[in-house]
Amino acid sequence: MRIILLGAPGAGKGTLAEMLEERKGLSHISTGDLLRKEVKENTALGKEARKFMDKGLLVPDALVVEVLKKNLNSDSGFVLDGFPRNINQAKMLEENDIDVDTVISLRVKDAIIISRLSGRRICSKCGKIYHLVNMPPKKEGVCDVCGGALFQREDDREEVIKKRLEIYRKESEELIDYYAKRSKLKEVDANAEAEDTYGKLIEVLEEDGKKREN
């Protein structure tokens, strides 16, 4: 399976992609994680990307594509998480002969997204993710795994989240229509917990797979 997960920040793309990787053996390709890795390592690409990420703005297509091309094996099954985010990027996939079977659009209410992201904390050492309500650390501000200090990403602050949602909606409307016209788009209600959403996702993928076989 070659899958694209579309959804606003906080829709659960990363969590679902990880579950598909663990349970279905698909490669989880997160452009967001790859870009943050570049920023952390202070590479030339990371320095350029930081200018946009710290302001809650989207990183330009050219930078994202460079990162993706280094990490995507188009000959095996994969889940693209966070890419494409606009029609230009979708066309870039086609131009690079990267075909996909199914595009999943995750639907989540704004209030739930803000709650999810504003409560997220990340370990500064090992990168483990926590949530102040849903998955808090045993000791406040300290990672259970390595003892590293937890921090809140700049783009997880409420005012930045709202800006990210506005940008996502502006760019995603045409993208969703683009894949719908190609009969590749499927919608999944992602307001519930991850396990429930994963069950709905698998049902959609299995149904879509059967249609392609026929």
CSV table of C-alpha atoms in Angstrom, one decimal:
chain,number,residue,atom,x,y,z
A,1,MET,CA,0.0,0.0,0.0
A,2,ARG,CA,1.1,3.5,-0.8
A,3,ILE,CA,-0.9,6.0,1.3
A,4,ILE,CA,-1.1,9.7,1.8
A,5,LEU,CA,-2.5,10.9,5.1
A,6,LEU,CA,-4.0,14.4,4.9
A,7,GLY,CA,-5.3,16.4,7.8
A,8,ALA,CA,-4.8,19.6,9.8
A,9,PRO,CA,-2.0,19.8,12.4
A,10,GLY,CA,-3.1,17.6,15.3
A,11,ALA,CA,-5.4,15.4,13.3
A,12,GLY,CA,-3.4,12.4,14.2
A,13,LYS,CA,-1.5,11.7,11.0
A,14,GLY,CA,1.8,10.9,12.8
A,15,THR,CA,0.2,8.5,15.3
A,16,LEU,CA,-1.8,6.7,12.6
A,17,ALA,CA,1.2,6.4,10.4
A,18,GLU,CA,3.3,4.9,13.2
A,19,MET,CA,0.5,2.4,13.8
A,20,LEU,CA,0.5,1.4,10.1
A,21,GLU,CA,4.2,1.1,10.2
A,22,GLU,CA,4.2,-1.2,13.3
A,23,ARG,CA,1.2,-3.3,12.3
A,24,LYS,CA,1.3,-3.3,8.5
A,25,GLY,CA,5.0,-2.9,7.8
A,26,LEU,CA,4.7,0.3,5.9
A,27,SER,CA,7.5,3.0,5.9
A,28,HIS,CA,6.4,6.0,7.8
A,29,ILE,CA,7.6,9.1,6.0
A,30,SER,CA,7.0,12.3,8.0
A,31,THR,CA,8.3,15.5,6.3
A,32,GLY,CA,7.7,17.4,9.6
A,33,ASP,CA,9.9,15.0,11.5
A,34,LEU,CA,12.6,15.1,8.8
A,35,LEU,CA,12.6,18.9,8.7
A,36,ARG,CA,12.8,19.1,12.5
A,37,LYS,CA,15.8,16.7,12.4
A,38,GLU,CA,17.5,19.0,9.9
A,39,VAL,CA,16.8,22.0,12.2
A,40,LYS,CA,18.2,20.1,15.2
A,41,GLU,CA,21.3,19.1,13.4
A,42,ASN,CA,21.7,22.8,12.2
A,43,THR,CA,22.2,21.8,8.6
A,44,ALA,CA,22.0,24.4,5.8
A,45,LEU,CA,18.5,23.1,5.0
A,46,GLY,CA,17.6,23.2,8.7
A,47,LYS,CA,18.7,26.8,9.1
A,48,GLU,CA,16.5,27.8,6.2
A,49,ALA,CA,13.5,25.8,7.4
A,50,ARG,CA,13.8,27.3,10.9
A,51,LYS,CA,13.0,30.7,9.6
A,52,PHE,CA,9.5,29.5,8.7
A,53,MET,CA,8.8,26.9,11.4
A,54,ASP,CA,9.5,29.2,14.3
A,55,LYS,CA,6.8,31.5,13.0
A,56,GLY,CA,4.2,28.7,12.4
A,57,LEU,CA,4.5,29.1,8.7
A,58,LEU,CA,4.8,26.4,6.1
A,59,VAL,CA,8.2,25.5,4.8
A,60,PRO,CA,8.6,26.2,1.0
A,61,ASP,CA,8.0,23.3,-1.4
A,62,ALA,CA,11.5,23.2,-2.7
A,63,LEU,CA,13.0,22.6,0.8
A,64,VAL,CA,10.4,19.9,1.6
A,65,VAL,CA,11.0,18.0,-1.7
A,66,GLU,CA,14.8,17.9,-1.1
A,67,VAL,CA,14.3,16.2,2.3
A,68,LEU,CA,11.6,13.8,1.0
A,69,LYS,CA,13.7,12.7,-2.0
A,70,LYS,CA,16.5,11.6,0.3
A,71,ASN,CA,14.3,9.4,2.5
A,72,LEU,CA,11.5,7.9,0.2
A,73,ASN,CA,11.9,4.5,-1.3
A,74,SER,CA,9.1,4.5,-3.9
A,75,ASP,CA,9.5,0.8,-4.6
A,76,SER,CA,8.1,-0.3,-1.2
A,77,GLY,CA,4.9,0.4,0.7
A,78,PHE,CA,4.8,3.7,2.6
A,79,VAL,CA,2.7,6.3,4.4
A,80,LEU,CA,3.3,9.9,3.6
A,81,ASP,CA,2.6,12.1,6.6
A,82,GLY,CA,2.4,15.8,6.0
A,83,PHE,CA,3.1,15.7,2.3
A,84,PRO,CA,1.7,16.8,-0.1
A,85,ARG,CA,0.0,19.8,1.4
A,86,ASN,CA,-0.9,21.6,-1.8
A,87,ILE,CA,-1.5,20.8,-5.5
A,88,ASN,CA,2.0,21.9,-6.5
A,89,GLN,CA,3.5,19.2,-4.2
A,90,ALA,CA,1.0,16.6,-5.4
A,91,LYS,CA,2.2,17.3,-9.0
A,92,MET,CA,5.8,17.0,-7.8
A,93,LEU,CA,5.1,13.5,-6.6
A,94,GLU,CA,3.7,12.6,-10.1
A,95,GLU,CA,6.6,14.3,-11.8
A,96,ASN,CA,9.0,12.1,-9.7
A,97,ASP,CA,7.0,8.9,-10.6
A,98,ILE,CA,5.8,8.5,-7.0
A,99,ASP,CA,2.3,7.0,-7.3
A,100,VAL,CA,-0.1,6.5,-4.5
A,101,ASP,CA,-3.1,4.1,-4.1
A,102,THR,CA,-5.2,5.9,-1.5
A,103,VAL,CA,-5.4,9.4,0.0
A,104,ILE,CA,-7.0,9.6,3.4
A,105,SER,CA,-8.4,12.9,4.6
A,106,LEU,CA,-8.7,13.0,8.4
A,107,ARG,CA,-11.6,15.1,9.7
A,108,VAL,CA,-11.2,16.7,13.2
A,109,LYS,CA,-12.9,19.6,15.0
A,110,ASP,CA,-10.8,22.7,15.8
A,111,ALA,CA,-11.4,22.5,19.5
A,112,ILE,CA,-10.0,19.0,19.6
A,113,ILE,CA,-7.0,19.9,17.6
A,114,ILE,CA,-6.1,22.9,19.8
A,115,SER,CA,-6.4,20.7,22.9
A,116,ARG,CA,-4.2,18.0,21.4
A,117,LEU,CA,-1.4,20.3,20.3
A,118,SER,CA,-1.3,22.9,23.1
A,119,GLY,CA,-1.0,20.1,25.6
A,120,ARG,CA,1.8,18.3,23.8
A,121,ARG,CA,5.3,18.2,25.3
A,122,ILE,CA,8.5,16.7,23.8
A,123,CYS,CA,11.6,15.4,25.4
A,124,SER,CA,14.6,17.5,24.5
A,125,LYS,CA,16.9,14.5,24.5
A,126,CYS,CA,15.2,11.4,23.1
A,127,GLY,CA,12.2,13.1,21.4
A,128,LYS,CA,9.5,11.1,23.1
A,129,ILE,CA,6.1,12.8,23.0
A,130,TYR,CA,3.8,13.3,25.9
A,131,HIS,CA,0.5,15.1,26.5
A,132,LEU,CA,-0.4,16.9,29.7
A,133,VAL,CA,-3.8,15.4,29.8
A,134,ASN,CA,-3.9,12.2,27.7
A,135,MET,CA,-0.4,10.9,28.3
A,136,PRO,CA,1.5,12.9,31.1
A,137,PRO,CA,5.0,12.0,32.3
A,138,LYS,CA,5.3,10.4,35.7
A,139,LYS,CA,7.2,13.5,36.9
A,140,GLU,CA,6.2,16.9,35.7
A,141,GLY,CA,8.5,18.3,33.0
A,142,VAL,CA,10.8,15.2,33.0
A,143,CYS,CA,10.9,12.4,30.4
A,144,ASP,CA,10.1,8.9,31.8
A,145,VAL,CA,12.5,7.3,29.4
A,146,CYS,CA,15.8,9.3,29.6
A,147,GLY,CA,15.2,12.0,32.2
A,148,GLY,CA,15.5,14.7,29.7
A,149,ALA,CA,13.6,18.1,30.1
A,150,LEU,CA,10.3,18.4,28.3
A,151,PHE,CA,9.5,21.4,26.2
A,152,GLN,CA,6.6,22.8,24.2
A,153,ARG,CA,7.3,23.5,20.5
A,154,GLU,CA,6.8,27.1,19.4
A,155,ASP,CA,4.3,25.9,16.8
A,156,ASP,CA,2.2,24.1,19.5
A,157,ARG,CA,1.3,27.3,21.2
A,158,GLU,CA,-2.4,28.2,20.8
A,159,GLU,CA,-2.0,31.4,18.8
A,160,VAL,CA,0.4,29.7,16.4
A,161,ILE,CA,-1.9,26.6,16.1
A,162,LYS,CA,-4.8,28.8,15.0
A,163,LYS,CA,-2.5,30.4,12.3
A,164,ARG,CA,-1.5,26.9,11.2
A,165,LEU,CA,-5.1,25.8,10.9
A,166,GLU,CA,-5.9,28.9,8.7
A,167,ILE,CA,-3.0,28.1,6.4
A,168,TYR,CA,-3.9,24.4,6.2
A,169,ARG,CA,-7.5,25.1,5.2
A,170,LYS,CA,-6.5,27.6,2.6
A,171,GLU,CA,-4.1,25.2,0.9
A,172,SER,CA,-5.9,21.9,1.5
A,173,GLU,CA,-9.3,22.7,-0.1
A,174,GLU,CA,-7.9,22.5,-3.7
A,175,LEU,CA,-5.7,19.5,-2.8
A,176,ILE,CA,-8.6,17.5,-1.5
A,177,ASP,CA,-10.6,18.3,-4.6
A,178,TYR,CA,-7.6,17.3,-6.7
A,179,TYR,CA,-7.5,13.8,-5.3
A,180,ALA,CA,-11.3,13.5,-5.2
A,181,LYS,CA,-11.4,14.0,-9.0
A,182,ARG,CA,-8.9,11.2,-9.4
A,183,SER,CA,-11.1,8.9,-7.3
A,184,LYS,CA,-8.3,8.4,-4.7
A,185,LEU,CA,-9.7,10.4,-1.8
A,186,LYS,CA,-11.4,8.7,1.2
A,187,GLU,CA,-12.5,10.5,4.4
A,188,VAL,CA,-12.1,9.2,8.0
A,189,ASP,CA,-13.6,10.7,11.2
A,190,ALA,CA,-10.6,11.3,13.4
A,191,ASN,CA,-12.2,13.0,16.4
A,192,ALA,CA,-12.0,9.9,18.6
A,193,GLU,CA,-9.0,8.2,20.2
A,194,ALA,CA,-6.3,6.7,18.1
A,195,GLU,CA,-7.4,3.1,18.3
A,196,ASP,CA,-10.9,3.9,17.2
A,197,THR,CA,-9.7,6.0,14.3
A,198,TYR,CA,-7.2,3.3,13.3
A,199,GLY,CA,-10.0,0.8,13.1
A,200,LYS,CA,-12.0,3.1,10.8
A,201,LEU,CA,-8.9,3.7,8.7
A,202,ILE,CA,-8.3,0.0,8.2
A,203,GLU,CA,-11.9,-0.6,7.2
A,204,VAL,CA,-11.6,2.2,4.5
A,205,LEU,CA,-8.2,0.8,3.3
A,206,GLU,CA,-9.5,-2.7,3.0
A,207,GLU,CA,-12.6,-1.7,1.2
A,208,ASP,CA,-10.6,0.4,-1.2
A,209,GLY,CA,-8.1,-2.4,-1.8
A,210,LYS,CA,-11.0,-4.8,-2.7
A,211,LYS,CA,-12.3,-2.2,-5.3
A,212,ARG,CA,-8.9,-1.9,-6.9
A,213,GLU,CA,-8.6,-5.7,-7.2
A,214,ASN,CA,-11.9,-5.9,-8.9
